[in-house]
mmCIF file of C-alpha atoms in Angstrom:
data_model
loop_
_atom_site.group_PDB
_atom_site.id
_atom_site.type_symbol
_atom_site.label_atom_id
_atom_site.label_comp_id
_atom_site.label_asym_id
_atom_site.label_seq_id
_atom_site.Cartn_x
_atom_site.Cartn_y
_atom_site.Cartn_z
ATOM 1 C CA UNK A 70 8.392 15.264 15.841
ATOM 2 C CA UNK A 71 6.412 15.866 18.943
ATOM 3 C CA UNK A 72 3.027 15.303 18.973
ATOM 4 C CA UNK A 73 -0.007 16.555 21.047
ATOM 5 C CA UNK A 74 -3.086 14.830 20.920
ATOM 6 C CA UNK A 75 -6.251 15.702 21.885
ATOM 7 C CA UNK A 76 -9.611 13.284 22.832
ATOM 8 C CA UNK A 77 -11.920 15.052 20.291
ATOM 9 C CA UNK A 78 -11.592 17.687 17.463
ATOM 10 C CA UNK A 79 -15.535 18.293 17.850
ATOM 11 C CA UNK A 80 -17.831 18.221 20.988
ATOM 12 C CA UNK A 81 -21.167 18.964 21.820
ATOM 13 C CA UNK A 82 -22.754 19.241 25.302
ATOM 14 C CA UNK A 83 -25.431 20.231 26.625
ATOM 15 C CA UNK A 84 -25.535 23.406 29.715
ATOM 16 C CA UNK A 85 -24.797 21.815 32.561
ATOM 17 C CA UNK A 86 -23.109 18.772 31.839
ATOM 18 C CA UNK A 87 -19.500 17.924 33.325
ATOM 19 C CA UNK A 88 -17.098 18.061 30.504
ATOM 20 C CA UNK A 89 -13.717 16.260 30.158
ATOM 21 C CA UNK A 90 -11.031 17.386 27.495
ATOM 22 C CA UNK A 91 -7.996 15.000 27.396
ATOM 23 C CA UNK A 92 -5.082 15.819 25.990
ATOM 24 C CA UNK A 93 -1.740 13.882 25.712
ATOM 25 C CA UNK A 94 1.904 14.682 24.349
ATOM 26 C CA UNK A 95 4.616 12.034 23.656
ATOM 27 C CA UNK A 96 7.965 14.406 23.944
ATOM 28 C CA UNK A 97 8.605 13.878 27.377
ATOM 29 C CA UNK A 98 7.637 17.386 28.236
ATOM 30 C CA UNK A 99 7.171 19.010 31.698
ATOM 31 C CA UNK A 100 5.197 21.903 30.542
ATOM 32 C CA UNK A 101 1.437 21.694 29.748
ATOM 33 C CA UNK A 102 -1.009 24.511 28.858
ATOM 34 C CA UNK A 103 -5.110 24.430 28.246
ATOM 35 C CA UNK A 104 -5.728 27.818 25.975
ATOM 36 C CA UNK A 105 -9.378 28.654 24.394
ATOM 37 C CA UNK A 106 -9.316 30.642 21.521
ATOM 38 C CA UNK A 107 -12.098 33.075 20.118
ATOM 39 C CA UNK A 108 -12.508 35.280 17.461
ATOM 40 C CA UNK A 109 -11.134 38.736 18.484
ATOM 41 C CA UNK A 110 -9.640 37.367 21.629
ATOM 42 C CA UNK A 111 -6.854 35.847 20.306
ATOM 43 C CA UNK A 112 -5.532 33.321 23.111
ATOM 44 C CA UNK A 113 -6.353 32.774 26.542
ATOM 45 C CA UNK A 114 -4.717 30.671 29.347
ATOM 46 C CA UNK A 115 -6.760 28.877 31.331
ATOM 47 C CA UNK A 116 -4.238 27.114 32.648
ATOM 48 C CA UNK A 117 -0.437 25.551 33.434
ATOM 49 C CA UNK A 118 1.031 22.474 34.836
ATOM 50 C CA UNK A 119 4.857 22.421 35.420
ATOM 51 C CA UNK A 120 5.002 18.796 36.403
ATOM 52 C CA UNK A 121 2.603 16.097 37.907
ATOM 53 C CA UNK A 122 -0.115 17.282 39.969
ATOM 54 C CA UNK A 123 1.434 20.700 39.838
ATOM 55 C CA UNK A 124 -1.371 23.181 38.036
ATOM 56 C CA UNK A 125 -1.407 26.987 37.728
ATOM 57 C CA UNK A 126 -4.031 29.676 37.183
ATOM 58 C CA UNK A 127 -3.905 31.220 33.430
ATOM 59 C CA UNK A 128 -5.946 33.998 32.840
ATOM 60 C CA UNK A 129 -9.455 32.973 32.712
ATOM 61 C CA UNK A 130 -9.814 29.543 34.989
ATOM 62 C CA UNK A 131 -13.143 30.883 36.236
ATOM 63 C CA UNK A 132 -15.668 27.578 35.401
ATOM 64 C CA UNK A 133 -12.237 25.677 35.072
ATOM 65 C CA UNK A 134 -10.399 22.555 36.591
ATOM 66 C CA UNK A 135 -7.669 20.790 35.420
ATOM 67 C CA UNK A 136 -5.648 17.200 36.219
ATOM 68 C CA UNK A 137 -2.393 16.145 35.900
ATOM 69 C CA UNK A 138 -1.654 12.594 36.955
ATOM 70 C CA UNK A 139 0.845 11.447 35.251
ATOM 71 C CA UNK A 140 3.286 13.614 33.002
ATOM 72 C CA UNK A 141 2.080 13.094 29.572
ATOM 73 C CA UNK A 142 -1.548 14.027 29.878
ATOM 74 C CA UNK A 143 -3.341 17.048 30.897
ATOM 75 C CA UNK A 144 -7.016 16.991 31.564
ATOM 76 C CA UNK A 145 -9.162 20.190 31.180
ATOM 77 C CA UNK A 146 -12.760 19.755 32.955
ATOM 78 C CA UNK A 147 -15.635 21.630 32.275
ATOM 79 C CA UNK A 148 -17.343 21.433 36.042
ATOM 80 C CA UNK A 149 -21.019 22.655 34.877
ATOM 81 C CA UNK A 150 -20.740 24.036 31.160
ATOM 82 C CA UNK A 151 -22.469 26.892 30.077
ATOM 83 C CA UNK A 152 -22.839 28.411 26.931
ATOM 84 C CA UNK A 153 -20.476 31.015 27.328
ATOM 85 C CA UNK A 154 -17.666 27.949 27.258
ATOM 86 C CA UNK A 155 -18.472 27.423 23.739
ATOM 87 C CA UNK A 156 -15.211 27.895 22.114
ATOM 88 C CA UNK A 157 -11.791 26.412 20.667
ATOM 89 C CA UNK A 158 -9.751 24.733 23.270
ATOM 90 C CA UNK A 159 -6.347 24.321 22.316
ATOM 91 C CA UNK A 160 -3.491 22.139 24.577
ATOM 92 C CA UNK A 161 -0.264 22.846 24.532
ATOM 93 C CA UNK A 162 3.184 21.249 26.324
ATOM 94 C CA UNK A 163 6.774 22.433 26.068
ATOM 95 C CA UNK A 164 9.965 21.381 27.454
ATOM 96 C CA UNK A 165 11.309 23.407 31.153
ATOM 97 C CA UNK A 166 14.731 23.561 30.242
ATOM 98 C CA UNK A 167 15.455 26.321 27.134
ATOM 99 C CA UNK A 168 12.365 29.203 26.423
ATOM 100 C CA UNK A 169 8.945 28.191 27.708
ATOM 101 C CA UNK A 170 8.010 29.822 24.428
ATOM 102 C CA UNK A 171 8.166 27.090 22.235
ATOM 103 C CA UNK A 172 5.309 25.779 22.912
ATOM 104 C CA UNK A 173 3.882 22.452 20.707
ATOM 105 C CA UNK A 174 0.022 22.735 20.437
ATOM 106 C CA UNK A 175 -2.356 20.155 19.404
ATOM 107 C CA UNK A 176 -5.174 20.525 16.628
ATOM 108 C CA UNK A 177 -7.378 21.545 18.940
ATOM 109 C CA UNK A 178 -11.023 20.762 20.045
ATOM 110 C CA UNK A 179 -14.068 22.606 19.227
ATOM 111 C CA UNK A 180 -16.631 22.853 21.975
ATOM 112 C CA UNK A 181 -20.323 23.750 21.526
ATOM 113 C CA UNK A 182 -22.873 23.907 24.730
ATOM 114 C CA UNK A 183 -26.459 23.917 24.132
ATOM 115 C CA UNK B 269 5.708 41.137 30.650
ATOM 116 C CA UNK B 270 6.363 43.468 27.514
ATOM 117 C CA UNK B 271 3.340 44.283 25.615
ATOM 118 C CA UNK B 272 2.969 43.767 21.497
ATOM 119 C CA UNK B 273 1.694 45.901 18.346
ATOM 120 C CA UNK B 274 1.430 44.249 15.398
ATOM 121 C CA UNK B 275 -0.895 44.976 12.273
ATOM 122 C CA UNK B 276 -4.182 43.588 12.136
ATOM 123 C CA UNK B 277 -3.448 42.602 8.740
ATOM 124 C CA UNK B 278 -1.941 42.480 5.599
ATOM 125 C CA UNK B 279 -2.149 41.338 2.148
ATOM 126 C CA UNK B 280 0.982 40.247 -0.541
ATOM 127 C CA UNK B 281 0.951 38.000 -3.400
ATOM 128 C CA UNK B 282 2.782 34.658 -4.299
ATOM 129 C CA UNK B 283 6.338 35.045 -4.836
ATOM 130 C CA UNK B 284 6.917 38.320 -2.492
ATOM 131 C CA UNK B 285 8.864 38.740 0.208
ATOM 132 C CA UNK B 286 6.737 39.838 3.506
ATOM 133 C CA UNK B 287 7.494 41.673 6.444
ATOM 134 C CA UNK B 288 5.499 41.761 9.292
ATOM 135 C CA UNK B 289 6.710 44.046 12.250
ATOM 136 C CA UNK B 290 5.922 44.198 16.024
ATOM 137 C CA UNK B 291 6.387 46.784 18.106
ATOM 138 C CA UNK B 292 7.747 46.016 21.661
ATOM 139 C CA UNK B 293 8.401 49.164 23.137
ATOM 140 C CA UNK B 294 8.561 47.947 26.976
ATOM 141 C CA UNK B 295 10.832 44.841 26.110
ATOM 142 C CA UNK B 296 13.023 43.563 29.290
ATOM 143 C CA UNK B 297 16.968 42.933 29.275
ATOM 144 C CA UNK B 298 16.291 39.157 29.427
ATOM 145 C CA UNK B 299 13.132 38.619 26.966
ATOM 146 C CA UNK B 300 13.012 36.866 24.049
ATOM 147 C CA UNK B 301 10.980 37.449 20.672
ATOM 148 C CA UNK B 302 8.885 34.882 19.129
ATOM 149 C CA UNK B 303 6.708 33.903 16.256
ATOM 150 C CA UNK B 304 4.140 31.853 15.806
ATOM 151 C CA UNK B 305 1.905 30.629 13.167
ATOM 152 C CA UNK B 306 -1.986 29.433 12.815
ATOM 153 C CA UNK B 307 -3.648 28.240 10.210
ATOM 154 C CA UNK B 308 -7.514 28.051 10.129
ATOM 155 C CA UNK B 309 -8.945 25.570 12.358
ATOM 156 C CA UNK B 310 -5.295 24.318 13.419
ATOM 157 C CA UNK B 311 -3.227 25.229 16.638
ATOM 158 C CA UNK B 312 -0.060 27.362 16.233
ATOM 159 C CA UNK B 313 3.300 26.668 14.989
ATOM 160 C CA UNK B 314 6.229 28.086 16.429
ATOM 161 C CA UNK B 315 8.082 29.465 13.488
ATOM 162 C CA UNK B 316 11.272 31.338 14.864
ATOM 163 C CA UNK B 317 12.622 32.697 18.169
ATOM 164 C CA UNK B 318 15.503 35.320 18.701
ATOM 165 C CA UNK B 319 17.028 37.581 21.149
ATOM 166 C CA UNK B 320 18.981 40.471 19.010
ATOM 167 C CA UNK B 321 20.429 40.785 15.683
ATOM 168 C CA UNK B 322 19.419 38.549 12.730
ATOM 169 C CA UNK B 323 17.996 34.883 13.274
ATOM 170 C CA UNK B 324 17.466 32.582 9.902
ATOM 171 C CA UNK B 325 15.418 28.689 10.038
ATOM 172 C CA UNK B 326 14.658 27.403 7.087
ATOM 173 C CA UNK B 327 11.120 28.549 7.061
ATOM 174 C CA UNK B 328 11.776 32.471 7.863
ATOM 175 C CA UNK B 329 14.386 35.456 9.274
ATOM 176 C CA UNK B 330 14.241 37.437 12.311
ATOM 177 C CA UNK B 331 15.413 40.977 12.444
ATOM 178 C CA UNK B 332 16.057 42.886 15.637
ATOM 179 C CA UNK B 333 17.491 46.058 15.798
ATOM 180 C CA UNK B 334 20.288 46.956 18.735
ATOM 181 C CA UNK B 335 17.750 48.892 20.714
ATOM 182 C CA UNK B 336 14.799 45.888 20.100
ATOM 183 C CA UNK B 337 11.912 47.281 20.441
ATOM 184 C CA UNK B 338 10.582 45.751 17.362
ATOM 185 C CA UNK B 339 10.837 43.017 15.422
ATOM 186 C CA UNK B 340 10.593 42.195 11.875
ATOM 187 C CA UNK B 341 9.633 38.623 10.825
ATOM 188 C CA UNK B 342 11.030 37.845 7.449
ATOM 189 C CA UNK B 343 9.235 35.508 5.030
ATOM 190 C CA UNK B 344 10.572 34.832 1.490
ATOM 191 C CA UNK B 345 8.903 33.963 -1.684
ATOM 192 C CA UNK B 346 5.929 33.450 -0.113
ATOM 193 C CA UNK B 347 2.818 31.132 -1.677
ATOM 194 C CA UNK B 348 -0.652 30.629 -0.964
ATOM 195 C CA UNK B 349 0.038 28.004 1.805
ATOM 196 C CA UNK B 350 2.007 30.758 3.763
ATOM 197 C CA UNK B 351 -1.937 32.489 4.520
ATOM 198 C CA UNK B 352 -2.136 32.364 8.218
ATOM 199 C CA UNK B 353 -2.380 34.349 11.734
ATOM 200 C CA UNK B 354 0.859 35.377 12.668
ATOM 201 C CA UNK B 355 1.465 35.957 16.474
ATOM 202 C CA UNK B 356 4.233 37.755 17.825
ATOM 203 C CA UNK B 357 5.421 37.297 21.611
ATOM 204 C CA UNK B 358 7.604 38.753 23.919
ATOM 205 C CA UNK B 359 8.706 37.345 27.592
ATOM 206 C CA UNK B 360 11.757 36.073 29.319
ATOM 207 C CA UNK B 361 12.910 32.122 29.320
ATOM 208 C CA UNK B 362 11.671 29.842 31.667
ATOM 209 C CA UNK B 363 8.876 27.671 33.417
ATOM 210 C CA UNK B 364 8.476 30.461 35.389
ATOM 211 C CA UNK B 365 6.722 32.749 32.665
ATOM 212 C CA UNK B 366 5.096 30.097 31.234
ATOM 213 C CA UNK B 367 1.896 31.213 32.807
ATOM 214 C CA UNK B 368 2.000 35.220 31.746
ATOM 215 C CA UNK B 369 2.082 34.275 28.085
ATOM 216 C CA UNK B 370 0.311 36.440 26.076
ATOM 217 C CA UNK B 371 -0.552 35.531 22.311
ATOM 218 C CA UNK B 372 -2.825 38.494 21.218
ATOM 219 C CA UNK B 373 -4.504 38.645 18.271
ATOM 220 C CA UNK B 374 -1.827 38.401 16.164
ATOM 221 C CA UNK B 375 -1.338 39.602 12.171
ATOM 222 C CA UNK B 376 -3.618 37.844 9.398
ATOM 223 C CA UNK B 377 -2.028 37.332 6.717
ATOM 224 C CA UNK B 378 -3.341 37.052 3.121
ATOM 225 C CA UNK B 379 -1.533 35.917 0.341
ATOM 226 C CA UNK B 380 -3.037 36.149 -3.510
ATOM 227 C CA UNK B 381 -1.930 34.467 -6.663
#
């Protein structure tokens, strides 16, 4: 089965503090996503790596940066977190070849700034 | 990429069969249609991908008519445990399209005893 981990399944931090979410996968994959989720706004992409040190913006990457040194871990970083960053982050990878849609997410990590 | 309808939400009871349908009116030549499943305070779950007809897994069934502009995902004899956000997602294969995923905010499903 793959698996996706991720560093923390709660965090709290303080406004701002620089904020590192790690997040790891052990299928070999080439794809890897950062999402935060809140309520009534389904899914969001932050954003997406397609291999090392590759990155893409998602969506909403405003207040965002993200590493990828090696393959199988993606790092989402929180430059100067505000309260408005308080939500669900969720990391996902998938394989390139086949759909990109089949993505594997990790239990994801719930972020609150004070 | 093709945008999605799907309910907001929808209730059954253990033991039905449930339907949940998503409208994809704008859907390309080359997209795919997939499903996805979230349970509280967990990430999703792909559940079931397919491009036209009918597409079975051992967790669910995927209808598409010829024209496929909707979808219809398929789940039998459900139970309790089956009480979840359902997303539905439309988009073409590839790394490429990775990035204009769109999840939405998807169908909640409740299921009673």
């Amino acid at each position: 089965d793959v698996k996706v981990t991720q560093s923390s399944r709660y965090l709290v931090k303080r406004t701002g503090e620089k904020v590192f979410l790690e997040c790891v996968q052990d299928m070999d994959h080439e794809n890897m996503f950062w999402y935060r989720q809140d309520p009534g706004l389904g899914l969001r992409l932050i954003y997406f790596s397609y291999d090392v040190k590759m990155k893409e913006k998602g969506d909403i990457p405003e207040g965002y940066s993200v590493s990828r040194e090696k393959k199988e871990r993606f790092s989402l970083i929180l430059e100067s977190a505000s309260t408005n960053q308080t939500s669900m982050y969720l990391c996902a990878s998938s394989p390139q070849s086949g759909s990109s849609y089949e993505q594997y997410f990790g239990p994801g990590t719930r972020l609150t700034v004070t | 990429l093709a945008k999605t309808t799907q309910p907001i939400s929808m209730d059954s009871y253990e033991g039905q069969e449930v339907n949940i349908t998503c409208s994809h009116n704008n859907i390309a030549t080359n997209d795919y249609i997939t499903w996805y499943q979230q349970f509280p305070s967990q990430g999703p779950r792909f559940i079931i991908q397919g491009y036209k007809t009918k597409v079975t897994n051992e967790v669910a069934s995927l209808f598409i008519p010829a024209d496929r502009k909707s979808s219809t995902l398929s789940l039998p004899r459900v139970s309790l445990s089956d009480t979840a956000v359902y997303y539905c997602l439309v988009g073409p294969p590839g790394y490429s399209s990775a990035s204009k995923i769109i999840f939405g905010s998807g169908t909640r499903l409740s299921i009673r005893p």
